PDB file of C-alpha atoms in Angstrom:
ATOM      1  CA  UNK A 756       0.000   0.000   0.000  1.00 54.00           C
ATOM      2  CA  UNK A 757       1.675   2.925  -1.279  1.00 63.00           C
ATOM      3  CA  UNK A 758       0.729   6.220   1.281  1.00 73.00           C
ATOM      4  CA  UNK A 759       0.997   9.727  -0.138  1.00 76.00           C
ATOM      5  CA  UNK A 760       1.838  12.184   2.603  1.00 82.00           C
ATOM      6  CA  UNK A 761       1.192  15.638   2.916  1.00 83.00           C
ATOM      7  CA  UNK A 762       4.537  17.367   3.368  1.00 90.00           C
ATOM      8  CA  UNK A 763       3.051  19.925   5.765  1.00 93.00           C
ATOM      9  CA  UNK A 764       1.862  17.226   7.701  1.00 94.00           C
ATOM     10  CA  UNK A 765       5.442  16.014   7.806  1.00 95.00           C
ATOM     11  CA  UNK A 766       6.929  19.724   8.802  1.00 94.00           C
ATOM     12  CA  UNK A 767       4.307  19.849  11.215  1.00 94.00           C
ATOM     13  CA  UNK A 768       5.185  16.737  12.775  1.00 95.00           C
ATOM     14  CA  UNK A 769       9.120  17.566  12.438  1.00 95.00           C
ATOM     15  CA  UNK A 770       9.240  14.509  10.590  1.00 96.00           C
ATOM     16  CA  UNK A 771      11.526  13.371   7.591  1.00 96.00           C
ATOM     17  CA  UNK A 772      11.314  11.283   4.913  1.00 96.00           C
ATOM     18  CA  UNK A 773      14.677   8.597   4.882  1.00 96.00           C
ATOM     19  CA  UNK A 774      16.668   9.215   1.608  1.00 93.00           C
ATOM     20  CA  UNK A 775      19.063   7.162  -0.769  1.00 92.00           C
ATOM     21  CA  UNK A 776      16.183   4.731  -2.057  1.00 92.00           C
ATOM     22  CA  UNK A 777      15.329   3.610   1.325  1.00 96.00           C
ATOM     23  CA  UNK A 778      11.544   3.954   2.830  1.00 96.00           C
ATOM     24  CA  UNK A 779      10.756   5.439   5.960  1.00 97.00           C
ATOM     25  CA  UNK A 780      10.757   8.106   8.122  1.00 97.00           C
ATOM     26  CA  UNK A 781      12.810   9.960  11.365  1.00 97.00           C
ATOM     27  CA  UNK A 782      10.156  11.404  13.858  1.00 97.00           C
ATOM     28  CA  UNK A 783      10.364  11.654  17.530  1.00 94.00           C
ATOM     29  CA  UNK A 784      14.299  10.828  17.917  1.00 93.00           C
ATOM     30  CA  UNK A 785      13.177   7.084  16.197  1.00 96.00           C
ATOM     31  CA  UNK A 786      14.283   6.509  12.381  1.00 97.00           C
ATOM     32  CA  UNK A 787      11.616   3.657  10.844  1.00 98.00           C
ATOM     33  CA  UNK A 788      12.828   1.634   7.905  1.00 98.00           C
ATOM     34  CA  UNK A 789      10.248  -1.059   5.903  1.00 98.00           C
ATOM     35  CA  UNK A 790      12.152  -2.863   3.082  1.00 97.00           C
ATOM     36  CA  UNK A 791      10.138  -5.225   1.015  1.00 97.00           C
ATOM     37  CA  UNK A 792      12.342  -7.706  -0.768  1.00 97.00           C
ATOM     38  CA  UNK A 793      11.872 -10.739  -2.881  1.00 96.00           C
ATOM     39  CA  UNK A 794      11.640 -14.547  -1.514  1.00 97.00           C
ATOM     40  CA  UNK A 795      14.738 -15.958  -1.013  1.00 97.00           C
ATOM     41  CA  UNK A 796      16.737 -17.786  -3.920  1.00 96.00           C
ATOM     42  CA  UNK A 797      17.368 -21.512  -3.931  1.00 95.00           C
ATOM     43  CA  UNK A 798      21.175 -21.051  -2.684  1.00 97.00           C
ATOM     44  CA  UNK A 799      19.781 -18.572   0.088  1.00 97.00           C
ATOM     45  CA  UNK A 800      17.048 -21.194   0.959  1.00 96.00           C
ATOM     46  CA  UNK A 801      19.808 -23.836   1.463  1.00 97.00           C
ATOM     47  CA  UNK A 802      21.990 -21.929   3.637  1.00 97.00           C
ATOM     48  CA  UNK A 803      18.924 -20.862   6.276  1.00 98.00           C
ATOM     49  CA  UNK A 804      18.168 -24.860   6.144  1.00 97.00           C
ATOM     50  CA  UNK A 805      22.061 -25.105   7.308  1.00 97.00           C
ATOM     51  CA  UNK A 806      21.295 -22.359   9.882  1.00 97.00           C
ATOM     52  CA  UNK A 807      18.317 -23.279  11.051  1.00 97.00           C
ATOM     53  CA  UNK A 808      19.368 -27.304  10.885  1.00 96.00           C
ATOM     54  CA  UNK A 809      15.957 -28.006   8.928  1.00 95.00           C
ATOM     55  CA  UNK A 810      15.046 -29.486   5.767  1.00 92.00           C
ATOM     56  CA  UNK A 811      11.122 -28.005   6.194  1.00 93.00           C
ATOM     57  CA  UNK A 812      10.988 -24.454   5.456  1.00 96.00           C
ATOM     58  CA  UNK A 813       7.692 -22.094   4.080  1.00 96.00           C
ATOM     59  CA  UNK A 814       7.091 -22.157   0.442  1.00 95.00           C
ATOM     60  CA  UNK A 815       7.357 -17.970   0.415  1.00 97.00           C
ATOM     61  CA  UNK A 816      10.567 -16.562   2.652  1.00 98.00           C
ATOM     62  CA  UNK A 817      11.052 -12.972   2.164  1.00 98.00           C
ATOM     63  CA  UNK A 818      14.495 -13.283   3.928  1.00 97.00           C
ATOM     64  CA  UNK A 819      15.578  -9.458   3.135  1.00 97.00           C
ATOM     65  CA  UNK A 820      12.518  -8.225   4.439  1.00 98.00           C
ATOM     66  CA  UNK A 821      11.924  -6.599   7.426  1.00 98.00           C
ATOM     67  CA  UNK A 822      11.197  -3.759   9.580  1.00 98.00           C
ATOM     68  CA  UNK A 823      13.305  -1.409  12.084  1.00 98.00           C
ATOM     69  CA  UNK A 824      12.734   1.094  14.614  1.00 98.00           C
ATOM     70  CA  UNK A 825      15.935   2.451  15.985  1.00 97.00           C
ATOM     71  CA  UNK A 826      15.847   5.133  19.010  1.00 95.00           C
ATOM     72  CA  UNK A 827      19.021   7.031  17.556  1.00 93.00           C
ATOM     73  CA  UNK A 828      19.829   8.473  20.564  1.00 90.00           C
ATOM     74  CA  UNK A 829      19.931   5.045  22.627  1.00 91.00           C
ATOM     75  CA  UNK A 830      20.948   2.517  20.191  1.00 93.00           C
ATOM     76  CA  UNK A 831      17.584   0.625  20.966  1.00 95.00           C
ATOM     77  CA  UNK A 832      16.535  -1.184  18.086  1.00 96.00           C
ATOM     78  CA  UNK A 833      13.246  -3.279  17.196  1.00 97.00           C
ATOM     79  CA  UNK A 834      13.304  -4.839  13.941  1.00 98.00           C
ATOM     80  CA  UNK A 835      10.933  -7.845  12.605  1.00 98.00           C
ATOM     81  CA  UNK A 836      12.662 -10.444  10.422  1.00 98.00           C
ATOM     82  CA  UNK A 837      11.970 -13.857   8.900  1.00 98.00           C
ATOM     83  CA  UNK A 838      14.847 -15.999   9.760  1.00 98.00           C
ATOM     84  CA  UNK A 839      14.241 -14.821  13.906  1.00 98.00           C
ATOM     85  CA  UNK A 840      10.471 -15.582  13.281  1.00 98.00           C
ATOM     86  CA  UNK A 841      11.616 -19.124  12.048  1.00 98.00           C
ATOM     87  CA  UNK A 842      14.153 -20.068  14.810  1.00 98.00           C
ATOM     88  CA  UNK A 843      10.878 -19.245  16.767  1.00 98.00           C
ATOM     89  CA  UNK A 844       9.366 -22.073  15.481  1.00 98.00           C
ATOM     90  CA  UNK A 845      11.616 -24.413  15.232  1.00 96.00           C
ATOM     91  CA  UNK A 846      12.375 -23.767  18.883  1.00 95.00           C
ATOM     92  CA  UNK A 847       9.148 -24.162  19.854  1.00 95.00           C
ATOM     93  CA  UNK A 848       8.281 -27.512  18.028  1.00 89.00           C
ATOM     94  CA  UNK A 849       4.773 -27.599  18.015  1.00 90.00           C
ATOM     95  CA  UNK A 850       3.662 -31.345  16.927  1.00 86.00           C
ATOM     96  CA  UNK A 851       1.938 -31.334  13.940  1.00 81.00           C
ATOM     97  CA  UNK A 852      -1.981 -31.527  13.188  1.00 74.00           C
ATOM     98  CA  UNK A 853      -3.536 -34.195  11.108  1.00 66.00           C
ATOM     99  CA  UNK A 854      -4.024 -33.425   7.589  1.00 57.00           C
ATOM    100  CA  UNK A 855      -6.279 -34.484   5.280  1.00 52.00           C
ATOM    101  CA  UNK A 856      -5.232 -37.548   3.096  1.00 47.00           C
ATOM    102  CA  UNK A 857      -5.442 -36.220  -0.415  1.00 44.00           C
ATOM    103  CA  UNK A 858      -3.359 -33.484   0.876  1.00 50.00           C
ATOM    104  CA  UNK A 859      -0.399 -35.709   1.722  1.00 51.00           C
ATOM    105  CA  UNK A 860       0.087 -36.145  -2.208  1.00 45.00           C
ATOM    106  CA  UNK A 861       1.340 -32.666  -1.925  1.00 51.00           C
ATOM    107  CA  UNK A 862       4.271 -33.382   0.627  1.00 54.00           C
ATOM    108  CA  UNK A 863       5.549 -36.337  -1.410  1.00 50.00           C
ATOM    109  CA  UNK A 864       8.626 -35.767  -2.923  1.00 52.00           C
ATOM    110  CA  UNK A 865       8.685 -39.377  -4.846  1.00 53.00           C
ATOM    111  CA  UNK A 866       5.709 -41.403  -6.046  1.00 53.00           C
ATOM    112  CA  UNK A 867       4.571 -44.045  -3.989  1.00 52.00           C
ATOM    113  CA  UNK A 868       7.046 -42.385  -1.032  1.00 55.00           C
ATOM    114  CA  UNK A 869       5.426 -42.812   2.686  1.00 55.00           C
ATOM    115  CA  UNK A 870       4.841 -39.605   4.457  1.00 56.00           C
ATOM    116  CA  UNK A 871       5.415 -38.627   8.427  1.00 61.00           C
ATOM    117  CA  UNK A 872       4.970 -35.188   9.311  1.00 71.00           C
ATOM    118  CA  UNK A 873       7.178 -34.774  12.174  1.00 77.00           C
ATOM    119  CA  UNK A 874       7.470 -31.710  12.172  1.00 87.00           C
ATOM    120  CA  UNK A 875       5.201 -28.182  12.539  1.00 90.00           C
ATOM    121  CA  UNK A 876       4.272 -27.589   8.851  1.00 89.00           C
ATOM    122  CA  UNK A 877       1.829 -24.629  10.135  1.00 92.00           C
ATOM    123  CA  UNK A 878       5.040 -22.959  10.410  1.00 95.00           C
ATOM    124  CA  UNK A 879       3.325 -21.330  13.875  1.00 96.00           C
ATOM    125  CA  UNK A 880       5.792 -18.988  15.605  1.00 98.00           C
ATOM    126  CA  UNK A 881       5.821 -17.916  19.231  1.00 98.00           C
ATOM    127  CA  UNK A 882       8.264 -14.514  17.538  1.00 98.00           C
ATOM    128  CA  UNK A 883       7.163 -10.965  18.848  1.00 97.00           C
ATOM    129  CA  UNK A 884      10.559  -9.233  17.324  1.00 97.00           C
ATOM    130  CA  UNK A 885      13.368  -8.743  18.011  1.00 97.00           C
ATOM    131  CA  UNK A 886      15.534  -6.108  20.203  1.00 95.00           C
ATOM    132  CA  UNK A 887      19.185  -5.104  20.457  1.00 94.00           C
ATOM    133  CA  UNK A 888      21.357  -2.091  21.594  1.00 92.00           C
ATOM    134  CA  UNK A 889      23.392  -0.804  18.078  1.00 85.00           C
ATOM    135  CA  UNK A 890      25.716   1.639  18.395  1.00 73.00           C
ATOM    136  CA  UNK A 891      27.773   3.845  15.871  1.00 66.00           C
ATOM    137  CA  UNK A 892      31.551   2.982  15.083  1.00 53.00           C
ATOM    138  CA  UNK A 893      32.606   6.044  17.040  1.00 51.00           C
ATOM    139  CA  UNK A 894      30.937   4.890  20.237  1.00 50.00           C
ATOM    140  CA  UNK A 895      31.828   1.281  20.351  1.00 49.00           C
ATOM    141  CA  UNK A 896      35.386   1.960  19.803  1.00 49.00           C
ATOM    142  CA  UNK A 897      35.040   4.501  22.919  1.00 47.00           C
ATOM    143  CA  UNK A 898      34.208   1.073  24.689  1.00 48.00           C
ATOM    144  CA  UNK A 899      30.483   2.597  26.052  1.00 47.00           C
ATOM    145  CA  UNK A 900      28.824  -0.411  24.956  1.00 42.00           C
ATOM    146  CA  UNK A 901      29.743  -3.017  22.704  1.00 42.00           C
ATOM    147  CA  UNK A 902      27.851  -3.035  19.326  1.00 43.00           C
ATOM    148  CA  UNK A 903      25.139  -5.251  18.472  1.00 49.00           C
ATOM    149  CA  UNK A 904      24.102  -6.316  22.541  1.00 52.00           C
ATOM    150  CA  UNK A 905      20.928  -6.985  23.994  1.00 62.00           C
ATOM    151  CA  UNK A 906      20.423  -5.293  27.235  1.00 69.00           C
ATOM    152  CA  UNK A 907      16.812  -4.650  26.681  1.00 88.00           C
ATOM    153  CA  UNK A 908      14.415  -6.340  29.356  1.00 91.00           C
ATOM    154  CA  UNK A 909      10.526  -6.058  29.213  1.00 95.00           C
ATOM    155  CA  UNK A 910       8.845  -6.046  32.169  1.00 96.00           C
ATOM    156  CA  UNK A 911       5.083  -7.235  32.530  1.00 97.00           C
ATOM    157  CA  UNK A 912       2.625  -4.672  33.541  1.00 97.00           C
ATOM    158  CA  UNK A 913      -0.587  -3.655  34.019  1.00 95.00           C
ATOM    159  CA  UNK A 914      -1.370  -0.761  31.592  1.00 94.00           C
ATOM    160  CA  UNK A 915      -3.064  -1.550  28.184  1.00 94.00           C
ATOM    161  CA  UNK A 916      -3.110   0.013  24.946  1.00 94.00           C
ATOM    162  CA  UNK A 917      -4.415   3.012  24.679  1.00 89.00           C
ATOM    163  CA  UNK A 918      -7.151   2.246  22.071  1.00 87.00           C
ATOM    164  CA  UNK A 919      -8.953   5.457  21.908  1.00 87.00           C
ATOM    165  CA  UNK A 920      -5.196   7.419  21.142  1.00 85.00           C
ATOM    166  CA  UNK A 921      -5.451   5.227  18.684  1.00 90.00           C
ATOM    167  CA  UNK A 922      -8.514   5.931  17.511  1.00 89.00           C
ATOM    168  CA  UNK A 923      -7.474   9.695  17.033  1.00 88.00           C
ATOM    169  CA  UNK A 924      -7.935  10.993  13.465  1.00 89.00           C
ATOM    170  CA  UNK A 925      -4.339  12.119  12.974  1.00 93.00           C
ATOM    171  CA  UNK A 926      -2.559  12.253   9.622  1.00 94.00           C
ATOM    172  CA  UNK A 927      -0.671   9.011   8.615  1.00 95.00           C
ATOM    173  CA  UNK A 928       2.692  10.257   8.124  1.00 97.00           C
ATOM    174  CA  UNK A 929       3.678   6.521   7.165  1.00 97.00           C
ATOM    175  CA  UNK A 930       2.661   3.020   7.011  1.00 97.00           C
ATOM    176  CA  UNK A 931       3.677  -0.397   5.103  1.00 97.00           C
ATOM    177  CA  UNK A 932       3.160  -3.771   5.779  1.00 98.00           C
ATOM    178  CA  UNK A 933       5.894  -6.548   5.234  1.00 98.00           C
ATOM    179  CA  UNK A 934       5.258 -10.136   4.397  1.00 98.00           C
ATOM    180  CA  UNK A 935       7.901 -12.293   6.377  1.00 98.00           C
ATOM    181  CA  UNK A 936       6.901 -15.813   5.163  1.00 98.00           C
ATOM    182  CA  UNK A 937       4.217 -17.722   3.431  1.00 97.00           C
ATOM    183  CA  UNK A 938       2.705 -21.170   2.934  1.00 95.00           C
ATOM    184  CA  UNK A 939      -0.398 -22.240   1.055  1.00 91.00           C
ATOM    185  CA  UNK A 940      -0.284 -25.959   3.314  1.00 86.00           C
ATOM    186  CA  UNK A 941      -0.432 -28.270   0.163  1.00 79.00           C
ATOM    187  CA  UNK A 942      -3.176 -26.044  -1.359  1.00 78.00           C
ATOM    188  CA  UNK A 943      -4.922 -26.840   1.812  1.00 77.00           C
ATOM    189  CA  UNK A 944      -4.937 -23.433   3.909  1.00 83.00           C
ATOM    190  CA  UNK A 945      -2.899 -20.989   4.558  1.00 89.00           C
ATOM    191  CA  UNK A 946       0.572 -19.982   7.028  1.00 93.00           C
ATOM    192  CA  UNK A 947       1.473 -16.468   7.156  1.00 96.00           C
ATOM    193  CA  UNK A 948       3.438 -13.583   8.912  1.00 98.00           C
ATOM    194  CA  UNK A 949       3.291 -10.029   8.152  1.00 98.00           C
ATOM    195  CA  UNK A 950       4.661  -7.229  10.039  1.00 98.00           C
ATOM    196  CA  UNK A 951       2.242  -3.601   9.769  1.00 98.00           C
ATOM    197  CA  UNK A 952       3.634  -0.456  10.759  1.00 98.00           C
ATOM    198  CA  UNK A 953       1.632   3.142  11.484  1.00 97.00           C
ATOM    199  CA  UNK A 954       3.498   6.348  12.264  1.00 97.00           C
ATOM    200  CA  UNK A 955       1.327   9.529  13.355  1.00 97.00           C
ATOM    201  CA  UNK A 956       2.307  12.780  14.594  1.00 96.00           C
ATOM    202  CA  UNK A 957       1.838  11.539  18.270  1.00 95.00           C
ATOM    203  CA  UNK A 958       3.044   8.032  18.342  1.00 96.00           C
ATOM    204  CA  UNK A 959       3.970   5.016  16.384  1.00 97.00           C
ATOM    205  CA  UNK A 960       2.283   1.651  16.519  1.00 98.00           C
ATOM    206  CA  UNK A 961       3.065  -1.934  15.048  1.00 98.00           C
ATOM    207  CA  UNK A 962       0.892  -5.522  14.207  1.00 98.00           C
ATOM    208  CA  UNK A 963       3.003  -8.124  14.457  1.00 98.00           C
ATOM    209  CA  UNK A 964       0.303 -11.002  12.724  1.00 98.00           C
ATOM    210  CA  UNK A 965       1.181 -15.036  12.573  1.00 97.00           C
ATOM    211  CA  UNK A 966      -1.771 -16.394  11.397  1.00 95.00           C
ATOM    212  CA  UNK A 967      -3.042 -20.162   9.828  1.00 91.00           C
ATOM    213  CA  UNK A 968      -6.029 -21.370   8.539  1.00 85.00           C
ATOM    214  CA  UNK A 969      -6.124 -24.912   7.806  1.00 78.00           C
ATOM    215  CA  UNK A 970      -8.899 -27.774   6.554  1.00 68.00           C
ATOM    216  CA  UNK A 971      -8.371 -30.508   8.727  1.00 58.00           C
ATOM    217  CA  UNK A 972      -9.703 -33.963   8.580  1.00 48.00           C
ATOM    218  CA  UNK A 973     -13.725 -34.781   9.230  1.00 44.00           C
ATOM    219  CA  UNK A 974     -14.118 -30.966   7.452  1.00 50.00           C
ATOM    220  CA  UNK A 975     -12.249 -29.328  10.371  1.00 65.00           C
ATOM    221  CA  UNK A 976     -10.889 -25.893  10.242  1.00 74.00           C
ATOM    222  CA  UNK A 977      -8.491 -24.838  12.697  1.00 82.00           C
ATOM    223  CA  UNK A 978      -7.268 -21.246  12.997  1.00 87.00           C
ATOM    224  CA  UNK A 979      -4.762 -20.105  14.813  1.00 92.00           C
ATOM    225  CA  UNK A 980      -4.135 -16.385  15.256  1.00 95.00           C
ATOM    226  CA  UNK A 981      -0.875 -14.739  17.453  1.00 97.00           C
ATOM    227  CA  UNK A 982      -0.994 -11.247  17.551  1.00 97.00           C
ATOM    228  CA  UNK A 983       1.861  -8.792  18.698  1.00 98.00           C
ATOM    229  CA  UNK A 984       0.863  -5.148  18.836  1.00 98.00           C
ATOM    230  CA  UNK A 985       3.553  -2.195  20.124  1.00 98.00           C
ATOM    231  CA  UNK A 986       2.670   1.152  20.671  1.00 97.00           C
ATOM    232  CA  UNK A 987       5.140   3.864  21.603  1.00 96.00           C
ATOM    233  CA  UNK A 988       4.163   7.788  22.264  1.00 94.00           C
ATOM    234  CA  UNK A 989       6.679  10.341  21.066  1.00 93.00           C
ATOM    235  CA  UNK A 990       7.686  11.930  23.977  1.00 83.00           C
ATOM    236  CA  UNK A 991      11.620  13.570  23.710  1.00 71.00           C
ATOM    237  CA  UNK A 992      11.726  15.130  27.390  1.00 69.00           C
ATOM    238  CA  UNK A 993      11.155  11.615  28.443  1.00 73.00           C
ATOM    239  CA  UNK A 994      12.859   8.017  27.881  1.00 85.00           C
ATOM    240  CA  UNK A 995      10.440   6.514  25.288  1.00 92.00           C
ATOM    241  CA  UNK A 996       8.391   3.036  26.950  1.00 95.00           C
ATOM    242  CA  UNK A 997       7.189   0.563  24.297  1.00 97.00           C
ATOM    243  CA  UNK A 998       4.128  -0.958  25.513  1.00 97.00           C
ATOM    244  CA  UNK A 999       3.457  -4.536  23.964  1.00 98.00           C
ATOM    245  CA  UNK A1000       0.642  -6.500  24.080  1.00 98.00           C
ATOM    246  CA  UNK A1001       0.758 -10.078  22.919  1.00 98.00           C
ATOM    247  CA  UNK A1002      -2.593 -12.016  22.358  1.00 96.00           C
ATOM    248  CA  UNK A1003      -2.775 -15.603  20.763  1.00 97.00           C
ATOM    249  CA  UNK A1004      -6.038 -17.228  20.151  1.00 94.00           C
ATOM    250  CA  UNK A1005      -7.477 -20.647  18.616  1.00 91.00           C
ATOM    251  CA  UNK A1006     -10.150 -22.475  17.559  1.00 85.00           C
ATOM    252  CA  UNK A1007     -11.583 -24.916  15.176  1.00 80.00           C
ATOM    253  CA  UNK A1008     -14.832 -24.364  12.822  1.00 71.00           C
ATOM    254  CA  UNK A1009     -16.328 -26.675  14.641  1.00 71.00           C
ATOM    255  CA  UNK A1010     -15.876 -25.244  18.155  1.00 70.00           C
ATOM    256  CA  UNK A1011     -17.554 -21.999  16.696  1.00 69.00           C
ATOM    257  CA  UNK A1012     -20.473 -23.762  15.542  1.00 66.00           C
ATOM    258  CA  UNK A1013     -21.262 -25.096  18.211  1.00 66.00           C
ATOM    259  CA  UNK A1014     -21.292 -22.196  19.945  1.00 67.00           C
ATOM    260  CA  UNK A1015     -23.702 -20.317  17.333  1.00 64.00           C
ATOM    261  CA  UNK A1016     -21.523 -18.375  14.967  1.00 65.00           C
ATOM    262  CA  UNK A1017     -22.362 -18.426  11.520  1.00 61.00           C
ATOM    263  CA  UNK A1018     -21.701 -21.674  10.104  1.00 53.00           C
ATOM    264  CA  UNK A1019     -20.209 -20.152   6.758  1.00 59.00           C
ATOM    265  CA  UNK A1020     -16.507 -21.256   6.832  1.00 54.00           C
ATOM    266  CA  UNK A1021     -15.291 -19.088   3.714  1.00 59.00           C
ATOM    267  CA  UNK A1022     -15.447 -15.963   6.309  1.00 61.00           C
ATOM    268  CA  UNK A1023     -13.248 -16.977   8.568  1.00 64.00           C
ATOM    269  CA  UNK A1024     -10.560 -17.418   5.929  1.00 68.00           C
ATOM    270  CA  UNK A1025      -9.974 -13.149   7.381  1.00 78.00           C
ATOM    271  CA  UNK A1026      -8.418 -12.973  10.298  1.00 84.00           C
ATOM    272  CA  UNK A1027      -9.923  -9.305  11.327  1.00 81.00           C
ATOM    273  CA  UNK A1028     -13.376 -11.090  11.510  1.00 78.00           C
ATOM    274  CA  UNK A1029     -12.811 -14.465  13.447  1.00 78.00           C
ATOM    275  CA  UNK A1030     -10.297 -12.373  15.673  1.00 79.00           C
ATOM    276  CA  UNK A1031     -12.847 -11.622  18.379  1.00 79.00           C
ATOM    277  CA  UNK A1032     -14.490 -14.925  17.957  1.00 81.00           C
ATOM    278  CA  UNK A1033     -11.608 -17.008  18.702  1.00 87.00           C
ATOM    279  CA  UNK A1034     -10.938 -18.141  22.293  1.00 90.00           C
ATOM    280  CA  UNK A1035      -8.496 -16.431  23.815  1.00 94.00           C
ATOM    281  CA  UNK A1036      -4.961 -19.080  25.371  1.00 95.00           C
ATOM    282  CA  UNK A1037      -2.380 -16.432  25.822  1.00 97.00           C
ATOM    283  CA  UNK A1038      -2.690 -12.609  26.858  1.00 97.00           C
ATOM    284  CA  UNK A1039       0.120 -11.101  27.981  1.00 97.00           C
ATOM    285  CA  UNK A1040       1.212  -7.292  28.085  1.00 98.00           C
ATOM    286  CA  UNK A1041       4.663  -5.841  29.322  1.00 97.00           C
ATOM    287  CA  UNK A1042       6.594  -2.943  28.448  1.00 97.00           C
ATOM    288  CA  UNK A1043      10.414  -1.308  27.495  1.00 96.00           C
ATOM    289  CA  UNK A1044      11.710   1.389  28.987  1.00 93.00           C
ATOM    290  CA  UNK A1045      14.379   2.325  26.386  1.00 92.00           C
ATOM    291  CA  UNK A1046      17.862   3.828  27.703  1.00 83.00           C
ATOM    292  CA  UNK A1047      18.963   7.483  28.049  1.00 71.00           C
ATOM    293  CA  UNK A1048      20.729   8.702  25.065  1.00 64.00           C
ATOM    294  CA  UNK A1049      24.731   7.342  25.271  1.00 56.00           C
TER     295      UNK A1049
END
């Protein structure tokens, strides 16, 4: 989605656009970087099955993708990549879910060749970013802090999002949306992970979205939504805080049936209707407080 901004919004905001090709913005003492890049190639795709010591990867890796929110003046950096989101799941090693038998044909390399899924093919991801402390050359070699370190802890709280700041009808001074990985499940469903960004005069705010929808045996459906959503207010006469709020829900087609939602399984192929529908196995929300400036 391509946004055209109003550059008096921008001077307004004391915001500027990034330059030399790249897209995003500086606003706030935070520079915000999208890059959309192509799926990997077929020597990339071998060396992240070295990495990642897997022969079972997506169909769809958009391995130069991502998305980066640096604090300049701390070092803090959030960024949202595929490979992280990966070692997610294959650290998490979910068993898999029964498929339907037609759609084994699909995961046969060889005719006639037996097939055991022992492994996650939903691809599902426990990944809510990732975080590290980045400093410039000239600051590393003054030995403040050693480039590239995590010393970032979030701590859980109590506060929530502040949906109705949200809500505000301010000017979008910039928003994309990055696909991380994809996987049509044997032309049986669908396993995805896309990263949204929003930047407004006041605040930024990020969707973090794993999601799968899958046709099961005995016309099942299960879906599986994991939401990550960060919100941080501009605010330079303070530290910035990064309030996160993780939510994962799921469900089968079945399950909602039963409990009298429309029976119509084509509309919960969209993940912004079922969300509220789904039952709710994971809420957590915690928050950053990023550094002084070093």
């Amino acid at each position: 989605m391509e946004l055209e901004v109003d550059e008096k919004d921008l001077r307004s905001a004391g915001a500027e656009l990034l330059t030399d090709g790249r897209r995003g913005l500086r606003i706030g003492g935070w520079e915000i970087e999208s890059r959309n890049r192509s799926i990997l190639t077929s020597l990339a795709l071998q060396q992240w099955e070295q990495n990642l010591q897997t022969c079972h990867l997506p169909e769809m890796i958009f391995g130069e993708s991502c998305l980066v929110l640096k604090h300049v003046g701390s070092g803090t950096k959030i960024h949202f990549n595929a490979f992280d989101a990966l070692a997610g799941w294959k650290q998490e090693g979910l068993p898999p879910v029964e498929v339907p038998a037609a759609a084994k044909w699909k995961f046969r390399s060889k005719p006639f060749q037996q097939v055991i899924l022992d492994y996650d093919y939903t691809f599902t991801t426990p990944y809510c970013g990732s975080e590290m402390v980045e400093l410039d050359a000239d600051k590393r070699e003054s030995g403040e802090i050693s480039g590239g370190s995590s010393g970032l802890h979030w701590e859980d709280c109590e506060e929530q999002l502040d949906v109705a700041a949200l809500a505000l009808k301010e000017p979008i001074l910039f928003y994309d949306e990055v696909v991380l990985y994809e996987d049509e499940l044997a032309d049986n469903g669908v396993s995805l992970v896309t990263v949204k960004v929003r930047v407004m005069p006041s605040s930024w705010f990020l969707l973090l979205r794993f999601w799968v929808f899958e046709q099961l045996r005995v016309d099942g459906v299960l879906m599986r939504l994991r939401d990550t959503r960060m919100h941080c207010v501009f605010d330079e006469s303070a530290n910035p805080v990064i309030l996160r709020e993780r939510c994962w829900r799921e469900g089968t087609f079945q399950a909602l049936s039963a409990n009298g939602y429309p029976t119509d399984s084509a509309s919960y192929s969209d993940p912004s209707i079922i969300s509220q529908r789904l039952p709710v196995i994971m809420h957590q929300t915690q928050k950053l407080r990023v550094p002084g400036n070093l």
